[in-house]
């Protein structure tokens, strides 16, 4: 190798299925690229995932080369309808491992970054067979099944929460490091007037931003729909409801009394303008997945959380309880909350700017803004061991 012109660092990235796995990977790629450049190195990235996963779209949008493999998800307690799916997935797993091995053997990465989801297992196994360093990142407190497998042979295990160490196999704990959960940096630089201008929002009324994730949430959408007549007397609502709900909720908006109709705006999806929406919002209503919690605490935003119950390891309810006990959010922790429960949490917040300010301060105190940089340093350290 020419010391004056070293070859680029080669990094395989795997992870996806949901935004909670995909966006930390994307953010870390950017941080690794920046830190590598500071060391005089280029970065060559190849993302491996499933063709139908969110990661395929995100990689394409950001110009990252992508290879698709087969992947199977083993459901530990499948219901009768899932038994055939489980059986089919069992056959996909060895195919995916062979595909992953072939991709990794040809690419010969200096390091592999895995951010979760069942698609990570084939690449993780391939990295071990080829002797490539594997950095595994876990977003939630209790490890998912895929990461419990990978933790046994990952060269470094990056965690979001210190309490996750106790969930690791004993043999993996000495390889663990707490980095936090990377947050897309553009979310930290939102502009409230830009958000209000984009969605034609009034600066005179408090704004409630409602989101149930990219696909929307039936539970959250129906609860919001039920309380609109009362909620809109106190606030305006921007409702990211998902493509499957936009027609129905647009009809709901059209049927509102004229004096309230302009205060409710359902949208299928919020894209690059999300940072501005967060900046403009006075209160956020959302689920409490790991990615959402990382974003709300990084930007310091008051929220009313409606955890998905059940979720793996009851993780979402644990997240919501953690923020609520810290004064950083309000949360509907019981199963089957009613629209009236949500309204009872929202109205006092909308009426009390000081309470919102205190909640924002508490949320921001829990955020970790350097998570992407911390994880990127771990990736570069592992890559240096091989180069």
Tab-separated table of C-alpha atoms in Angstrom:
chain	number	residue	atom	x	y	z
A	1	UNK	CA	0.000	0.000	0.000
A	2	UNK	CA	1.196	3.511	-0.809
A	3	UNK	CA	1.563	5.225	2.585
A	4	UNK	CA	0.946	8.590	0.995
A	5	UNK	CA	-2.316	7.486	-0.595
A	6	UNK	CA	-3.879	4.789	1.610
A	7	UNK	CA	-6.809	2.862	0.243
A	8	UNK	CA	-10.240	3.812	1.580
A	9	UNK	CA	-11.555	2.136	4.709
A	10	UNK	CA	-14.033	-0.567	3.708
A	11	UNK	CA	-17.070	-0.888	5.962
A	12	UNK	CA	-19.968	-3.289	5.641
A	13	UNK	CA	-23.158	-2.051	7.283
A	14	UNK	CA	-26.106	-4.258	8.100
A	15	UNK	CA	-29.294	-3.461	9.934
A	16	UNK	CA	-32.817	-2.444	9.166
A	17	UNK	CA	-36.423	-3.432	8.935
A	18	UNK	CA	-37.469	-0.399	10.966
A	19	UNK	CA	-36.294	3.162	11.390
A	20	UNK	CA	-35.040	2.272	14.863
A	21	UNK	CA	-32.366	0.077	13.277
A	22	UNK	CA	-31.877	1.941	9.994
A	23	UNK	CA	-31.371	5.555	11.034
A	24	UNK	CA	-28.703	4.875	13.693
A	25	UNK	CA	-26.758	3.033	10.989
A	26	UNK	CA	-27.144	5.906	8.527
A	27	UNK	CA	-26.090	8.481	11.119
A	28	UNK	CA	-23.071	6.411	12.142
A	29	UNK	CA	-21.947	6.039	8.521
A	30	UNK	CA	-21.826	9.833	8.259
A	31	UNK	CA	-19.865	10.105	11.527
A	32	UNK	CA	-17.382	7.413	10.463
A	33	UNK	CA	-16.896	9.167	7.115
A	34	UNK	CA	-16.149	12.455	8.882
A	35	UNK	CA	-13.742	10.916	11.405
A	36	UNK	CA	-11.994	8.869	8.718
A	37	UNK	CA	-11.499	12.000	6.613
A	38	UNK	CA	-9.898	13.707	9.608
A	39	UNK	CA	-7.373	10.835	9.591
A	40	UNK	CA	-6.719	11.210	5.864
A	41	UNK	CA	-8.834	8.190	4.922
A	42	UNK	CA	-11.670	7.801	2.483
A	43	UNK	CA	-14.622	5.557	3.299
A	44	UNK	CA	-16.074	2.872	1.046
A	45	UNK	CA	-19.438	1.623	2.383
A	46	UNK	CA	-21.615	-1.299	1.351
A	47	UNK	CA	-24.984	-1.757	3.059
A	48	UNK	CA	-26.484	-5.244	3.190
A	49	UNK	CA	-30.137	-5.742	4.064
A	50	UNK	CA	-33.427	-7.017	2.714
A	51	UNK	CA	-34.921	-5.745	-0.525
A	52	UNK	CA	-38.245	-4.954	1.169
A	53	UNK	CA	-36.808	-3.276	4.263
A	54	UNK	CA	-36.616	0.436	4.981
A	55	UNK	CA	-32.832	0.166	4.710
A	56	UNK	CA	-33.024	-0.421	0.927
A	57	UNK	CA	-34.863	2.869	0.390
A	58	UNK	CA	-32.706	4.839	2.831
A	59	UNK	CA	-29.454	3.570	1.316
A	60	UNK	CA	-30.647	4.514	-2.184
A	61	UNK	CA	-31.732	7.982	-1.044
A	62	UNK	CA	-28.264	8.632	0.382
A	63	UNK	CA	-26.235	7.154	-2.466
A	64	UNK	CA	-24.931	4.179	-0.472
A	65	UNK	CA	-24.357	0.963	-2.475
A	66	UNK	CA	-26.770	-1.748	-1.334
A	67	UNK	CA	-26.951	-5.529	-1.659
A	68	UNK	CA	-30.031	-7.520	-0.730
A	69	UNK	CA	-29.992	-10.943	0.905
A	70	UNK	CA	-32.624	-13.368	2.116
A	71	UNK	CA	-33.332	-13.211	5.839
A	72	UNK	CA	-35.652	-15.109	8.132
A	73	UNK	CA	-37.203	-14.093	11.411
A	74	UNK	CA	-37.731	-16.838	13.950
A	75	UNK	CA	-40.736	-16.089	16.140
A	76	UNK	CA	-40.160	-17.657	19.537
A	77	UNK	CA	-43.857	-18.106	20.322
A	78	UNK	CA	-45.631	-18.119	16.970
A	79	UNK	CA	-49.414	-18.270	16.826
A	80	UNK	CA	-50.959	-20.861	14.503
A	81	UNK	CA	-51.118	-18.390	11.608
A	82	UNK	CA	-47.378	-17.756	11.921
A	83	UNK	CA	-46.261	-21.387	11.973
A	84	UNK	CA	-45.979	-21.638	8.190
A	85	UNK	CA	-44.197	-18.286	8.037
A	86	UNK	CA	-41.780	-19.500	10.686
A	87	UNK	CA	-41.140	-22.667	8.682
A	88	UNK	CA	-40.484	-20.693	5.493
A	89	UNK	CA	-38.142	-18.363	7.338
A	90	UNK	CA	-36.140	-21.307	8.659
A	91	UNK	CA	-35.206	-22.119	5.060
A	92	UNK	CA	-34.342	-18.497	4.272
A	93	UNK	CA	-31.751	-18.287	7.051
A	94	UNK	CA	-29.117	-20.654	5.546
A	95	UNK	CA	-29.642	-19.062	2.122
A	96	UNK	CA	-29.040	-15.645	3.664
A	97	UNK	CA	-25.892	-16.839	5.424
A	98	UNK	CA	-24.469	-18.151	2.142
A	99	UNK	CA	-25.342	-14.907	0.359
A	100	UNK	CA	-23.813	-12.842	3.172
A	101	UNK	CA	-20.647	-14.925	3.173
A	102	UNK	CA	-20.256	-14.459	-0.567
A	103	UNK	CA	-20.739	-10.682	-0.344
A	104	UNK	CA	-18.348	-10.288	2.587
A	105	UNK	CA	-15.708	-12.582	1.057
A	106	UNK	CA	-15.659	-10.519	-2.142
A	107	UNK	CA	-15.821	-7.142	-0.410
A	108	UNK	CA	-13.321	-8.000	2.362
A	109	UNK	CA	-14.368	-5.242	4.783
A	110	UNK	CA	-12.052	-3.752	7.357
A	111	UNK	CA	-14.982	-3.666	9.783
A	112	UNK	CA	-18.651	-4.664	9.935
A	113	UNK	CA	-21.262	-2.509	11.697
A	114	UNK	CA	-24.487	-4.201	12.761
A	115	UNK	CA	-27.365	-2.125	14.124
A	116	UNK	CA	-30.022	-4.743	14.699
A	117	UNK	CA	-32.869	-6.572	13.050
A	118	UNK	CA	-32.913	-10.196	11.959
A	119	UNK	CA	-31.093	-9.340	8.710
A	120	UNK	CA	-27.933	-8.744	10.771
A	121	UNK	CA	-27.427	-12.353	11.764
A	122	UNK	CA	-26.168	-13.650	8.369
A	123	UNK	CA	-23.613	-10.827	8.037
A	124	UNK	CA	-22.563	-11.263	11.645
A	125	UNK	CA	-21.929	-14.959	11.096
A	126	UNK	CA	-20.070	-14.223	7.864
A	127	UNK	CA	-17.836	-11.662	9.590
A	128	UNK	CA	-16.832	-14.233	12.182
A	129	UNK	CA	-16.078	-16.900	9.584
A	130	UNK	CA	-13.882	-14.423	7.695
A	131	UNK	CA	-12.167	-13.002	10.767
A	132	UNK	CA	-13.503	-9.487	10.205
A	133	UNK	CA	-14.101	-7.185	13.230
A	134	UNK	CA	-17.815	-6.872	14.082
A	135	UNK	CA	-19.205	-3.889	15.995
A	136	UNK	CA	-22.733	-4.592	17.172
A	137	UNK	CA	-24.994	-1.762	18.354
A	138	UNK	CA	-28.079	-2.307	20.511
A	139	UNK	CA	-30.672	0.451	20.759
A	140	UNK	CA	-32.939	-0.980	23.455
A	141	UNK	CA	-32.304	-1.915	27.085
A	142	UNK	CA	-32.925	-5.651	26.744
A	143	UNK	CA	-31.189	-7.241	23.782
A	144	UNK	CA	-33.251	-8.454	20.868
A	145	UNK	CA	-32.905	-12.071	19.772
A	146	UNK	CA	-30.610	-11.237	16.835
A	147	UNK	CA	-28.247	-9.244	19.022
A	148	UNK	CA	-28.213	-11.896	21.738
A	149	UNK	CA	-26.803	-14.205	19.069
A	150	UNK	CA	-24.311	-11.677	17.698
A	151	UNK	CA	-23.108	-10.501	21.118
A	152	UNK	CA	-21.378	-13.848	21.645
A	153	UNK	CA	-18.840	-13.187	18.905
A	154	UNK	CA	-18.922	-9.441	18.176
A	155	UNK	CA	-15.524	-7.901	18.783
A	156	UNK	CA	-17.196	-4.856	20.375
A	157	UNK	CA	-20.720	-4.517	21.740
A	158	UNK	CA	-21.975	-0.914	21.719
A	159	UNK	CA	-24.929	-0.188	23.987
A	160	UNK	CA	-27.377	2.678	24.340
A	161	UNK	CA	-27.992	2.211	28.069
A	162	UNK	CA	-25.558	1.235	30.847
A	163	UNK	CA	-28.198	-1.106	32.274
A	164	UNK	CA	-27.995	-3.222	29.114
A	165	UNK	CA	-24.684	-4.723	30.265
A	166	UNK	CA	-26.514	-7.062	32.631
A	167	UNK	CA	-28.528	-8.453	29.697
A	168	UNK	CA	-25.376	-9.516	27.833
A	169	UNK	CA	-23.928	-13.016	27.988
A	170	UNK	CA	-21.202	-13.018	30.659
A	171	UNK	CA	-18.525	-13.635	28.027
A	172	UNK	CA	-19.485	-10.452	26.138
A	173	UNK	CA	-19.526	-7.956	29.002
A	174	UNK	CA	-15.841	-7.103	28.870
A	175	UNK	CA	-16.286	-6.174	25.191
A	176	UNK	CA	-19.162	-3.779	25.912
A	177	UNK	CA	-19.032	0.006	25.635
A	178	UNK	CA	-21.867	2.495	26.213
A	179	UNK	CA	-22.164	4.930	23.298
A	180	UNK	CA	-25.797	6.038	23.401
A	181	UNK	CA	-28.163	5.852	20.431
A	182	UNK	CA	-27.193	7.934	17.361
A	183	UNK	CA	-29.676	10.621	16.348
A	184	UNK	CA	-29.853	12.129	12.869
A	185	UNK	CA	-27.926	15.400	13.274
A	186	UNK	CA	-30.270	17.505	11.151
A	187	UNK	CA	-33.008	16.938	13.751
A	188	UNK	CA	-31.004	19.067	16.173
A	189	UNK	CA	-31.122	22.143	13.945
A	190	UNK	CA	-34.806	22.639	13.264
A	191	UNK	CA	-36.311	26.058	12.663
A	192	UNK	CA	-39.776	26.611	14.145
A	193	UNK	CA	-40.880	29.374	11.716
A	194	UNK	CA	-39.881	27.153	8.782
A	195	UNK	CA	-41.999	24.321	10.186
A	196	UNK	CA	-45.004	26.587	10.652
A	197	UNK	CA	-44.595	28.067	7.166
A	198	UNK	CA	-44.277	24.668	5.473
A	199	UNK	CA	-47.519	23.356	6.989
A	200	UNK	CA	-49.355	26.708	7.161
A	201	UNK	CA	-49.531	26.621	10.951
A	202	UNK	CA	-50.533	29.507	13.175
A	203	UNK	CA	-47.877	30.991	15.493
A	204	UNK	CA	-50.684	31.963	17.891
A	205	UNK	CA	-51.819	28.470	18.869
A	206	UNK	CA	-49.899	25.669	20.631
A	207	UNK	CA	-48.967	22.897	18.220
A	208	UNK	CA	-49.445	19.208	18.986
A	209	UNK	CA	-47.453	16.982	16.624
A	210	UNK	CA	-48.828	13.432	16.504
A	211	UNK	CA	-46.916	10.515	15.030
A	212	UNK	CA	-47.217	6.759	15.188
A	213	UNK	CA	-44.228	6.024	12.965
A	214	UNK	CA	-43.883	5.985	9.198
A	215	UNK	CA	-46.865	3.665	8.716
A	216	UNK	CA	-49.006	5.322	11.355
A	217	UNK	CA	-50.617	3.694	14.377
A	218	UNK	CA	-54.234	2.539	14.491
A	219	UNK	CA	-54.366	3.095	18.249
A	220	UNK	CA	-52.955	6.612	18.169
A	221	UNK	CA	-54.899	7.633	15.054
A	222	UNK	CA	-58.265	6.560	16.458
A	223	UNK	CA	-57.587	8.165	19.846
A	224	UNK	CA	-56.688	11.487	18.231
A	225	UNK	CA	-59.699	11.343	15.929
A	226	UNK	CA	-61.989	10.849	18.928
A	227	UNK	CA	-60.700	13.852	20.887
A	228	UNK	CA	-60.342	16.332	18.031
A	229	UNK	CA	-63.462	18.399	18.869
A	230	UNK	CA	-62.131	19.089	22.373
A	231	UNK	CA	-58.425	19.241	21.560
A	232	UNK	CA	-58.823	21.731	18.730
A	233	UNK	CA	-60.433	24.289	21.039
A	234	UNK	CA	-57.015	24.542	22.773
A	235	UNK	CA	-54.466	23.749	20.060
A	236	UNK	CA	-53.695	23.006	16.432
A	237	UNK	CA	-52.738	19.460	15.443
A	238	UNK	CA	-50.326	18.240	12.780
A	239	UNK	CA	-51.020	14.515	12.504
A	240	UNK	CA	-48.572	12.230	10.684
A	241	UNK	CA	-50.976	9.347	10.262
A	242	UNK	CA	-49.494	7.027	7.602
A	243	UNK	CA	-50.497	6.490	3.985
A	244	UNK	CA	-53.206	3.982	4.879
A	245	UNK	CA	-55.045	6.511	7.035
A	246	UNK	CA	-54.739	9.761	5.127
A	247	UNK	CA	-57.972	9.467	3.124
A	248	UNK	CA	-60.135	8.675	6.136
A	249	UNK	CA	-58.620	11.350	8.348
A	250	UNK	CA	-58.832	13.923	5.553
A	251	UNK	CA	-62.584	13.255	5.486
A	252	UNK	CA	-62.619	13.718	9.261
A	253	UNK	CA	-60.860	17.062	8.835
A	254	UNK	CA	-63.381	18.182	6.193
A	255	UNK	CA	-66.297	17.332	8.496
A	256	UNK	CA	-65.042	19.462	11.407
A	257	UNK	CA	-66.885	22.703	12.290
A	258	UNK	CA	-65.539	25.573	10.158
A	259	UNK	CA	-63.975	27.320	13.141
A	260	UNK	CA	-61.911	24.196	13.947
A	261	UNK	CA	-61.232	22.710	10.501
A	262	UNK	CA	-58.185	24.882	9.862
A	263	UNK	CA	-56.584	23.711	13.079
A	264	UNK	CA	-56.252	20.040	12.073
A	265	UNK	CA	-53.910	18.843	9.360
A	266	UNK	CA	-53.424	15.114	8.717
A	267	UNK	CA	-50.414	14.192	6.551
A	268	UNK	CA	-49.318	10.771	5.371
A	269	UNK	CA	-45.618	11.267	6.059
A	270	UNK	CA	-43.222	13.908	7.347
A	271	UNK	CA	-39.846	13.764	5.611
A	272	UNK	CA	-36.887	16.138	5.659
A	273	UNK	CA	-39.018	18.837	7.272
A	274	UNK	CA	-39.264	16.749	10.481
A	275	UNK	CA	-36.574	18.818	12.220
A	276	UNK	CA	-38.614	21.986	11.662
A	277	UNK	CA	-41.794	20.254	12.837
A	278	UNK	CA	-40.086	19.174	16.044
A	279	UNK	CA	-38.830	22.714	16.578
A	280	UNK	CA	-42.326	24.158	16.099
A	281	UNK	CA	-44.167	21.572	18.208
A	282	UNK	CA	-45.152	22.430	21.765
A	283	UNK	CA	-46.051	18.816	22.589
A	284	UNK	CA	-45.394	15.540	20.738
A	285	UNK	CA	-47.726	12.548	20.958
A	286	UNK	CA	-45.954	9.346	19.939
A	287	UNK	CA	-44.896	5.796	20.621
A	288	UNK	CA	-41.872	5.252	22.867
A	289	UNK	CA	-39.483	3.150	20.819
A	290	UNK	CA	-35.750	3.529	21.323
A	291	UNK	CA	-35.262	5.814	18.317
A	292	UNK	CA	-38.143	8.069	19.298
A	293	UNK	CA	-36.850	8.381	22.862
A	294	UNK	CA	-33.355	9.234	21.603
A	295	UNK	CA	-34.778	11.979	19.367
A	296	UNK	CA	-37.129	13.491	21.954
A	297	UNK	CA	-34.388	13.687	24.568
A	298	UNK	CA	-31.739	14.972	22.153
A	299	UNK	CA	-33.933	17.900	21.091
A	300	UNK	CA	-35.558	18.353	24.513
A	301	UNK	CA	-39.223	18.104	23.557
A	302	UNK	CA	-42.251	17.650	25.885
A	303	UNK	CA	-44.260	14.568	24.983
A	304	UNK	CA	-47.174	12.337	25.826
A	305	UNK	CA	-46.072	8.772	25.167
A	306	UNK	CA	-48.367	5.882	24.242
A	307	UNK	CA	-46.164	2.774	24.345
A	308	UNK	CA	-46.836	-0.153	22.065
A	309	UNK	CA	-48.058	-2.952	24.345
A	310	UNK	CA	-46.880	-5.617	24.056
A	311	UNK	CA	-43.451	-4.891	22.616
A	312	UNK	CA	-40.309	-7.016	22.870
A	313	UNK	CA	-39.411	-7.262	26.540
A	314	UNK	CA	-42.077	-4.599	27.241
A	315	UNK	CA	-39.379	-2.195	26.081
A	316	UNK	CA	-41.636	0.659	25.028
A	317	UNK	CA	-43.429	0.782	28.345
A	318	UNK	CA	-40.084	0.745	30.171
A	319	UNK	CA	-38.876	3.645	28.014
A	320	UNK	CA	-42.042	5.641	28.650
A	321	UNK	CA	-41.914	4.986	32.393
A	322	UNK	CA	-38.252	6.063	32.495
A	323	UNK	CA	-39.031	9.436	30.919
A	324	UNK	CA	-42.193	9.954	32.963
A	325	UNK	CA	-40.396	9.277	36.254
A	326	UNK	CA	-37.696	11.769	35.248
A	327	UNK	CA	-40.314	14.439	34.572
A	328	UNK	CA	-39.400	14.370	30.884
A	329	UNK	CA	-42.750	13.131	29.533
A	330	UNK	CA	-46.237	12.048	30.433
A	331	UNK	CA	-47.159	8.478	29.630
A	332	UNK	CA	-50.194	6.218	29.261
A	333	UNK	CA	-48.691	3.101	30.810
A	334	UNK	CA	-51.776	0.913	31.271
A	335	UNK	CA	-52.918	-1.391	28.496
A	336	UNK	CA	-55.912	-0.131	26.537
A	337	UNK	CA	-55.818	3.608	27.275
A	338	UNK	CA	-58.889	5.555	26.218
A	339	UNK	CA	-59.084	8.785	24.213
A	340	UNK	CA	-60.199	10.487	27.420
A	341	UNK	CA	-56.971	9.410	29.126
A	342	UNK	CA	-54.950	11.034	26.342
A	343	UNK	CA	-56.981	14.242	26.489
A	344	UNK	CA	-56.528	14.398	30.269
A	345	UNK	CA	-52.744	14.350	29.815
A	346	UNK	CA	-52.675	16.836	26.947
A	347	UNK	CA	-54.929	19.616	28.190
A	348	UNK	CA	-52.959	20.518	31.348
A	349	UNK	CA	-49.734	20.663	29.312
A	350	UNK	CA	-51.288	22.893	26.685
A	351	UNK	CA	-52.543	25.239	29.396
A	352	UNK	CA	-49.205	25.502	31.233
A	353	UNK	CA	-46.164	26.803	29.314
A	354	UNK	CA	-44.019	26.555	32.447
A	355	UNK	CA	-44.802	22.853	32.806
A	356	UNK	CA	-43.813	22.330	29.171
A	357	UNK	CA	-40.560	24.217	29.695
A	358	UNK	CA	-39.703	22.109	32.750
A	359	UNK	CA	-40.482	18.923	30.837
A	360	UNK	CA	-38.321	20.063	27.909
A	361	UNK	CA	-35.405	20.746	30.257
A	362	UNK	CA	-35.769	17.340	31.906
A	363	UNK	CA	-35.931	15.605	28.517
A	364	UNK	CA	-32.830	17.365	27.227
A	365	UNK	CA	-30.887	16.369	30.355
A	366	UNK	CA	-31.394	12.711	29.365
A	367	UNK	CA	-30.214	13.117	25.749
A	368	UNK	CA	-26.812	12.141	24.417
A	369	UNK	CA	-25.749	14.264	21.483
A	370	UNK	CA	-22.377	12.595	20.925
A	371	UNK	CA	-23.696	9.058	20.410
A	372	UNK	CA	-22.904	8.871	16.684
A	373	UNK	CA	-19.374	10.170	17.227
A	374	UNK	CA	-18.828	7.737	20.099
A	375	UNK	CA	-19.995	4.772	18.022
A	376	UNK	CA	-17.912	5.931	15.038
A	377	UNK	CA	-14.798	5.974	17.233
A	378	UNK	CA	-15.457	2.364	18.237
A	379	UNK	CA	-15.855	1.373	14.577
A	380	UNK	CA	-12.574	3.046	13.621
A	381	UNK	CA	-10.749	1.482	16.558
A	382	UNK	CA	-11.844	-1.986	15.467
A	383	UNK	CA	-10.961	-1.306	11.835
A	384	UNK	CA	-7.471	-0.169	12.872
A	385	UNK	CA	-6.810	-3.561	14.439
A	386	UNK	CA	-7.036	-5.158	11.012
A	387	UNK	CA	-5.371	-2.554	8.807
